[in-house]
mmCIF file of C-alpha atoms in Angstrom:
data_model
loop_
_atom_site.group_PDB
_atom_site.id
_atom_site.type_symbol
_atom_site.label_atom_id
_atom_site.label_comp_id
_atom_site.label_asym_id
_atom_site.label_seq_id
_atom_site.Cartn_x
_atom_site.Cartn_y
_atom_site.Cartn_z
ATOM 1 C CA MET A 9 -50.839 20.215 33.583
ATOM 2 C CA LYS A 10 -51.333 24.319 32.893
ATOM 3 C CA SER A 11 -52.851 27.509 32.475
ATOM 4 C CA LYS A 12 -52.181 31.207 31.073
ATOM 5 C CA ASP A 13 -53.356 34.397 28.907
ATOM 6 C CA GLU A 14 -51.142 35.220 25.554
ATOM 7 C CA ARG A 15 -54.888 33.495 24.539
ATOM 8 C CA ASP A 16 -55.443 36.522 22.221
ATOM 9 C CA SER A 17 -51.596 36.728 21.329
ATOM 10 C CA ASP A 18 -51.097 34.597 18.088
ATOM 11 C CA CYS A 19 -50.916 31.010 20.139
ATOM 12 C CA ARG A 20 -53.664 29.149 17.621
ATOM 13 C CA ILE A 21 -51.834 25.675 17.699
ATOM 14 C CA PHE A 22 -51.041 23.594 15.563
ATOM 15 C CA PRO A 23 -51.547 25.329 11.727
ATOM 16 C CA PRO A 24 -49.734 23.196 9.230
ATOM 17 C CA ALA A 25 -47.329 24.516 7.344
ATOM 18 C CA VAL A 26 -48.075 25.170 3.611
ATOM 19 C CA GLU A 27 -45.785 25.229 0.792
ATOM 20 C CA LEU A 28 -46.484 26.462 -2.986
ATOM 21 C CA ASN A 29 -45.012 24.194 -5.099
ATOM 22 C CA VAL A 30 -45.608 25.954 -8.782
ATOM 23 C CA GLN A 31 -45.996 23.114 -11.386
ATOM 24 C CA THR A 32 -46.546 23.986 -15.048
ATOM 25 C CA ASN A 33 -48.335 27.308 -14.375
ATOM 26 C CA THR A 34 -50.670 25.831 -11.364
ATOM 27 C CA ILE A 35 -50.217 26.376 -8.077
ATOM 28 C CA VAL A 36 -50.285 23.140 -5.900
ATOM 29 C CA LEU A 37 -50.876 23.915 -2.107
ATOM 30 C CA GLU A 38 -49.440 20.998 0.337
ATOM 31 C CA ILE A 39 -50.517 19.921 3.956
ATOM 32 C CA SER A 40 -47.688 19.245 5.649
ATOM 33 C CA TYR A 41 -46.459 18.355 9.222
ATOM 34 C CA HIS A 42 -43.040 20.554 9.958
ATOM 35 C CA SER A 43 -40.439 17.716 11.078
ATOM 36 C CA THR A 44 -37.811 19.715 12.078
ATOM 37 C CA ARG A 45 -36.615 18.493 15.426
ATOM 38 C CA PRO A 46 -37.687 20.789 18.620
ATOM 39 C CA ASN A 47 -35.473 21.488 21.248
ATOM 40 C CA ILE A 48 -36.188 17.885 23.511
ATOM 41 C CA ILE A 49 -34.212 17.590 26.506
ATOM 42 C CA SER A 50 -33.147 14.377 27.284
ATOM 43 C CA ARG A 51 -33.673 12.343 30.274
ATOM 44 C CA SER A 52 -29.980 12.038 31.040
ATOM 45 C CA ASP A 53 -29.548 15.645 30.569
ATOM 46 C CA TRP A 54 -32.054 16.645 33.135
ATOM 47 C CA ALA A 55 -31.019 14.016 35.752
ATOM 48 C CA ALA A 56 -33.861 11.724 35.154
ATOM 49 C CA ARG A 57 -33.922 8.538 37.102
ATOM 50 C CA ARG A 58 -33.794 4.958 35.150
ATOM 51 C CA PRO A 59 -37.464 3.338 35.012
ATOM 52 C CA SER A 60 -38.161 0.840 37.278
ATOM 53 C CA SER A 61 -40.258 -1.165 34.587
ATOM 54 C CA VAL A 62 -41.021 0.649 30.591
ATOM 55 C CA ARG A 63 -44.064 -0.493 29.341
ATOM 56 C CA ASN A 64 -45.272 0.197 25.319
ATOM 57 C CA LEU A 65 -48.219 1.391 23.982
ATOM 58 C CA ALA A 66 -51.209 0.163 22.962
ATOM 59 C CA GLN A 67 -51.311 1.611 20.313
ATOM 60 C CA ASP A 68 -49.331 3.158 18.553
ATOM 61 C CA PRO A 69 -49.073 5.717 16.867
ATOM 62 C CA ALA A 70 -50.840 7.240 19.758
ATOM 63 C CA PRO A 71 -54.381 8.625 18.869
ATOM 64 C CA PHE A 72 -55.024 11.305 21.463
ATOM 65 C CA VAL A 73 -53.028 13.817 22.939
ATOM 66 C CA LEU A 74 -53.755 14.842 26.786
ATOM 67 C CA ILE A 75 -53.110 18.057 28.260
ATOM 68 C CA HIS A 76 -51.941 18.751 31.674
ATOM 69 C CA HIS A 77 -50.053 21.693 34.349
ATOM 70 C CA SER A 78 -48.721 20.730 37.048
ATOM 71 C CA ASP A 79 -50.134 22.708 38.980
ATOM 72 C CA SER A 80 -46.882 24.537 40.792
ATOM 73 C CA ASP A 81 -44.850 27.526 40.498
ATOM 74 C CA SER A 82 -43.377 27.850 36.981
ATOM 75 C CA CYS A 83 -39.775 28.027 35.863
ATOM 76 C CA THR A 84 -38.625 30.102 32.908
ATOM 77 C CA THR A 85 -35.189 28.656 33.123
ATOM 78 C CA GLN A 86 -33.476 25.328 31.817
ATOM 79 C CA ALA A 87 -31.982 24.730 35.716
ATOM 80 C CA ILE A 88 -35.221 25.849 37.447
ATOM 81 C CA CYS A 89 -37.171 23.470 35.052
ATOM 82 C CA GLN A 90 -34.350 21.147 35.523
ATOM 83 C CA ALA A 91 -35.069 20.989 39.446
ATOM 84 C CA LYS A 92 -38.510 20.415 38.987
ATOM 85 C CA ASN A 93 -38.618 17.707 36.646
ATOM 86 C CA TYR A 94 -36.088 16.243 39.637
ATOM 87 C CA HIS A 95 -38.437 16.614 42.588
ATOM 88 C CA MET A 96 -41.584 15.106 40.388
ATOM 89 C CA ASP A 97 -39.567 12.251 40.154
ATOM 90 C CA ASN A 98 -39.018 11.430 43.516
ATOM 91 C CA LYS A 99 -42.341 9.457 43.852
ATOM 92 C CA SER A 100 -43.317 6.214 43.729
ATOM 93 C CA TRP A 101 -44.109 5.702 40.296
ATOM 94 C CA GLU A 102 -42.235 3.324 38.150
ATOM 95 C CA ASP A 103 -40.880 7.005 36.383
ATOM 96 C CA ILE A 104 -42.268 10.187 35.840
ATOM 97 C CA GLY A 105 -45.853 9.658 34.860
ATOM 98 C CA TYR A 106 -45.877 11.990 31.424
ATOM 99 C CA ASN A 107 -44.271 11.105 28.150
ATOM 100 C CA PHE A 108 -43.502 15.305 28.152
ATOM 101 C CA LEU A 109 -42.819 18.086 29.980
ATOM 102 C CA ILE A 110 -42.518 21.670 29.012
ATOM 103 C CA GLY A 111 -41.109 25.138 30.342
ATOM 104 C CA GLU A 112 -41.668 28.678 30.262
ATOM 105 C CA ASP A 113 -38.407 28.547 28.793
ATOM 106 C CA GLY A 114 -39.591 26.743 25.619
ATOM 107 C CA ASN A 115 -37.690 23.973 26.652
ATOM 108 C CA ILE A 116 -39.429 20.264 26.052
ATOM 109 C CA TYR A 117 -37.944 17.918 28.721
ATOM 110 C CA GLU A 118 -38.403 14.240 28.138
ATOM 111 C CA GLY A 119 -40.793 11.775 30.251
ATOM 112 C CA ARG A 120 -41.392 8.666 29.226
ATOM 113 C CA GLY A 121 -40.613 9.896 25.635
ATOM 114 C CA TRP A 122 -42.154 8.435 22.583
ATOM 115 C CA SER A 123 -44.332 5.206 22.465
ATOM 116 C CA LYS A 124 -44.041 4.481 26.008
ATOM 117 C CA HIS A 125 -47.088 3.720 28.642
ATOM 118 C CA GLY A 126 -47.817 6.718 31.161
ATOM 119 C CA SER A 127 -48.783 7.006 34.519
ATOM 120 C CA HIS A 128 -51.417 10.645 33.493
ATOM 121 C CA SER A 129 -54.577 9.925 33.156
ATOM 122 C CA ARG A 130 -56.649 6.638 33.133
ATOM 123 C CA PRO A 131 -57.771 4.908 30.793
ATOM 124 C CA TYR A 132 -55.894 7.298 28.306
ATOM 125 C CA ASN A 133 -52.329 5.905 29.640
ATOM 126 C CA SER A 134 -52.199 2.828 27.002
ATOM 127 C CA LYS A 135 -53.124 5.045 24.137
ATOM 128 C CA SER A 136 -52.284 8.612 24.544
ATOM 129 C CA ILE A 137 -49.033 11.008 24.694
ATOM 130 C CA GLY A 138 -48.917 13.127 28.236
ATOM 131 C CA ILE A 139 -47.954 16.400 27.687
ATOM 132 C CA CYS A 140 -47.643 18.393 31.148
ATOM 133 C CA MET A 141 -46.910 22.204 30.789
ATOM 134 C CA ILE A 142 -44.774 23.087 34.577
ATOM 135 C CA GLY A 143 -47.088 25.573 36.612
ATOM 136 C CA ASN A 144 -50.273 26.505 37.277
ATOM 137 C CA PHE A 145 -52.730 27.866 34.559
ATOM 138 C CA ASN A 146 -55.417 28.651 36.346
ATOM 139 C CA HIS A 147 -55.702 32.356 35.770
ATOM 140 C CA HIS A 148 -53.078 32.570 33.189
ATOM 141 C CA ASN A 149 -52.215 30.669 30.316
ATOM 142 C CA PRO A 150 -48.711 29.495 29.594
ATOM 143 C CA ASN A 151 -45.958 32.404 27.603
ATOM 144 C CA ALA A 152 -45.503 32.309 23.827
ATOM 145 C CA ALA A 153 -42.255 30.302 24.295
ATOM 146 C CA ALA A 154 -44.450 27.439 26.063
ATOM 147 C CA ILE A 155 -47.339 27.150 23.348
ATOM 148 C CA LYS A 156 -44.662 26.748 21.053
ATOM 149 C CA ALA A 157 -42.631 23.909 21.872
ATOM 150 C CA VAL A 158 -46.436 22.351 22.366
ATOM 151 C CA GLN A 159 -47.029 22.918 18.751
ATOM 152 C CA ASP A 160 -43.817 22.018 17.544
ATOM 153 C CA LEU A 161 -43.794 18.634 19.593
ATOM 154 C CA ILE A 162 -46.974 17.610 18.328
ATOM 155 C CA GLU A 163 -46.234 18.476 15.211
ATOM 156 C CA TYR A 164 -43.046 16.525 15.048
ATOM 157 C CA GLY A 165 -44.484 13.691 16.469
ATOM 158 C CA VAL A 166 -47.022 13.474 13.562
ATOM 159 C CA SER A 167 -44.172 13.950 11.543
ATOM 160 C CA LEU A 168 -42.256 11.278 13.129
ATOM 161 C CA GLY A 169 -45.436 8.918 12.889
ATOM 162 C CA LYS A 170 -45.571 8.531 16.594
ATOM 163 C CA ILE A 171 -49.242 10.870 17.118
ATOM 164 C CA GLN A 172 -51.784 9.905 14.557
ATOM 165 C CA GLU A 173 -52.458 12.598 12.117
ATOM 166 C CA ASN A 174 -56.434 12.303 13.564
ATOM 167 C CA TYR A 175 -55.360 12.665 16.780
ATOM 168 C CA LYS A 176 -57.177 14.042 19.482
ATOM 169 C CA LEU A 177 -56.616 16.411 21.956
ATOM 170 C CA PHE A 178 -58.329 16.589 25.646
ATOM 171 C CA GLY A 179 -57.894 17.927 28.703
ATOM 172 C CA HIS A 180 -57.347 16.206 31.915
ATOM 173 C CA ARG A 181 -60.257 17.265 33.739
ATOM 174 C CA GLN A 182 -62.085 15.793 30.395
ATOM 175 C CA THR A 183 -60.970 12.066 31.276
ATOM 176 C CA THR A 184 -60.970 12.330 34.802
ATOM 177 C CA GLN A 185 -62.251 14.456 37.827
ATOM 178 C CA THR A 186 -59.592 17.018 38.362
ATOM 179 C CA THR A 187 -59.347 20.606 37.736
ATOM 180 C CA CYS A 188 -55.607 19.993 35.932
ATOM 181 C CA PRO A 189 -55.029 21.687 33.589
ATOM 182 C CA GLY A 190 -55.676 24.773 34.990
ATOM 183 C CA ASP A 191 -59.315 26.757 34.230
ATOM 184 C CA SER A 192 -57.133 29.301 32.011
ATOM 185 C CA LEU A 193 -55.346 26.793 29.727
ATOM 186 C CA TYR A 194 -58.390 24.845 29.742
ATOM 187 C CA GLN A 195 -59.881 27.403 27.896
ATOM 188 C CA LEU A 196 -57.581 28.014 25.571
ATOM 189 C CA ILE A 197 -56.775 24.394 25.041
ATOM 190 C CA GLN A 198 -60.391 24.245 23.650
ATOM 191 C CA THR A 199 -59.765 26.960 20.651
ATOM 192 C CA TRP A 200 -56.726 24.626 19.631
ATOM 193 C CA PRO A 201 -57.209 22.376 16.456
ATOM 194 C CA HIS A 202 -57.932 18.581 16.843
ATOM 195 C CA TRP A 203 -59.556 19.453 20.777
ATOM 196 C CA SER A 204 -62.798 17.558 21.005
ATOM 197 C CA VAL A 205 -64.521 15.793 24.364
ATOM 198 C CA PRO A 206 -64.404 12.343 24.689
ATOM 199 C CA ARG A 207 -66.999 9.892 24.269
ATOM 200 C CA VAL A 208 -66.442 8.943 27.948
ATOM 201 C CA GLU A 209 -67.259 11.715 28.993
ATOM 202 C CA PHE A 210 -71.085 11.020 27.639
ATOM 203 C CA SER A 211 -71.246 7.403 28.872
ATOM 204 C CA VAL A 212 -70.194 8.387 32.006
ATOM 205 C CA ARG A 213 -73.021 10.738 33.171
ATOM 206 C CA ILE A 214 -75.233 8.570 31.189
ATOM 207 C CA LEU A 215 -74.942 5.736 33.921
ATOM 208 C CA HIS A 216 -75.022 8.608 36.694
ATOM 209 C CA LEU A 217 -77.946 9.913 35.362
ATOM 210 C CA ILE A 218 -78.954 6.059 35.921
ATOM 211 C CA LEU A 219 -77.486 5.677 39.381
ATOM 212 C CA GLY A 220 -79.131 8.460 40.493
ATOM 213 C CA TYR A 221 -82.786 7.065 38.861
ATOM 214 C CA ILE A 222 -82.319 3.940 41.169
ATOM 215 C CA ILE A 223 -81.196 5.491 44.270
ATOM 216 C CA LEU A 224 -84.053 8.099 43.952
ATOM 217 C CA SER A 225 -86.191 5.381 43.275
ATOM 218 C CA ARG A 226 -85.025 3.327 46.187
ATOM 219 C CA MET A 227 -85.508 6.192 48.517
ATOM 220 C CA VAL A 228 -89.029 6.957 47.639
ATOM 221 C CA SER A 229 -90.260 3.311 47.937
ATOM 222 C CA LEU A 230 -88.204 2.949 51.347
ATOM 223 C CA SER A 231 -90.080 6.267 53.195
ATOM 224 C CA ARG A 232 -93.569 4.824 52.567
ATOM 225 C CA GLY A 233 -93.320 2.956 55.421
ATOM 226 C CA PRO A 234 -94.693 3.835 59.031
ATOM 227 C CA TRP A 235 -90.715 4.607 60.341
ATOM 228 C CA ARG A 236 -88.554 7.306 60.146
ATOM 229 C CA PRO A 237 -84.896 7.131 61.084
ATOM 230 C CA SER A 238 -85.165 8.827 63.993
ATOM 231 C CA GLN A 239 -87.524 6.224 64.965
ATOM 232 C CA ILE A 240 -85.794 2.390 64.005
ATOM 233 C CA PRO A 241 -86.250 0.954 67.094
ATOM 234 C CA HIS A 242 -83.642 -1.768 68.262
ATOM 235 C CA VAL A 243 -83.893 -4.701 65.916
ATOM 236 C CA HIS A 244 -84.129 -8.504 66.961
ATOM 237 C CA GLN A 245 -86.245 -11.563 65.424
ATOM 238 C CA ASP A 246 -89.063 -11.127 67.642
ATOM 239 C CA ASN A 247 -89.177 -7.464 67.189
ATOM 240 C CA PRO A 248 -92.285 -6.984 64.514
ATOM 241 C CA THR A 249 -91.177 -3.709 63.739
ATOM 242 C CA ALA A 250 -87.550 -5.229 63.067
ATOM 243 C CA LYS A 251 -88.333 -5.447 59.241
ATOM 244 C CA CYS A 252 -89.233 -1.781 59.134
ATOM 245 C CA ALA A 253 -86.701 -0.577 61.042
ATOM 246 C CA ILE A 254 -84.316 -2.517 57.857
ATOM 247 C CA ASN A 255 -85.963 -0.677 55.552
ATOM 248 C CA ASN A 256 -85.221 2.318 57.305
ATOM 249 C CA ARG A 257 -81.678 1.524 57.593
ATOM 250 C CA GLU A 258 -81.526 1.138 54.081
ATOM 251 C CA LEU A 259 -83.493 4.668 53.422
ATOM 252 C CA ILE A 260 -80.239 5.953 55.348
ATOM 253 C CA HIS A 261 -78.375 4.202 52.848
ATOM 254 C CA SER A 262 -79.623 5.428 50.137
ATOM 255 C CA SER A 263 -78.913 8.919 51.385
ATOM 256 C CA VAL A 264 -75.594 8.490 51.430
ATOM 257 C CA LEU A 265 -75.003 7.032 48.025
ATOM 258 C CA LEU A 266 -77.343 9.636 46.874
ATOM 259 C CA LYS A 267 -74.989 12.543 48.350
ATOM 260 C CA THR A 268 -71.847 10.476 46.969
ATOM 261 C CA TYR A 269 -73.682 10.715 43.586
ATOM 262 C CA LEU A 270 -74.250 14.334 43.758
ATOM 263 C CA GLN A 271 -71.434 14.828 44.621
ATOM 264 C CA SER A 272 -69.514 13.416 41.559
ATOM 265 C CA PRO A 273 -68.188 14.455 38.440
#
């Protein structure tokens, strides 16, 4: 999960390599992704435990890339980054949740790796590559080394056929209720090529509007009776006001639902 203030430096991510070929007095521009393998620290090198189970992505190559931050202190040396990864890995999960993690030492740490089902953001776990930037990036962006590592990793994934060339890039907060990947980093990734708005954001908001309308309509209907919540009598089948009492109890329940709705994203 992430965020840092190098946004004005030359950190525009994912520019493709431009190659010039001269053929019979004609200049041909070829757009290609770098195929050079970036510096990836393997699981064994950073002492990751063996996963309890392994699942493959349902969609491979992955059509989505999700950016996270760890919401913790940053790391600038390999030893510190390895220690942080080891700590994150000691949870009750079947494996570390991310496909890759990136430290401000410029290294890429292998999590679940390519083509593997993650545990970082429903419902994208089965069709995305989750990349976690180690640090808290609410108020500043990752340093240049970390940003370059993201660039190299995604380009390498495309060149390997592990990420679709027309992939869509999201911040974690676009797929669930969270502040991840941090306010600053989230602003930064919106300037990157392939950043997109998930269709689920629109469908969820439409669902919220419909639910809110239903709840408000129910509250208006129930509030027209002669009783108010403070006047609810003991409910008994012989009590002629029992029906009104029950309606007002439903009104209270609707109020709770509305409060929950208003607090939802």
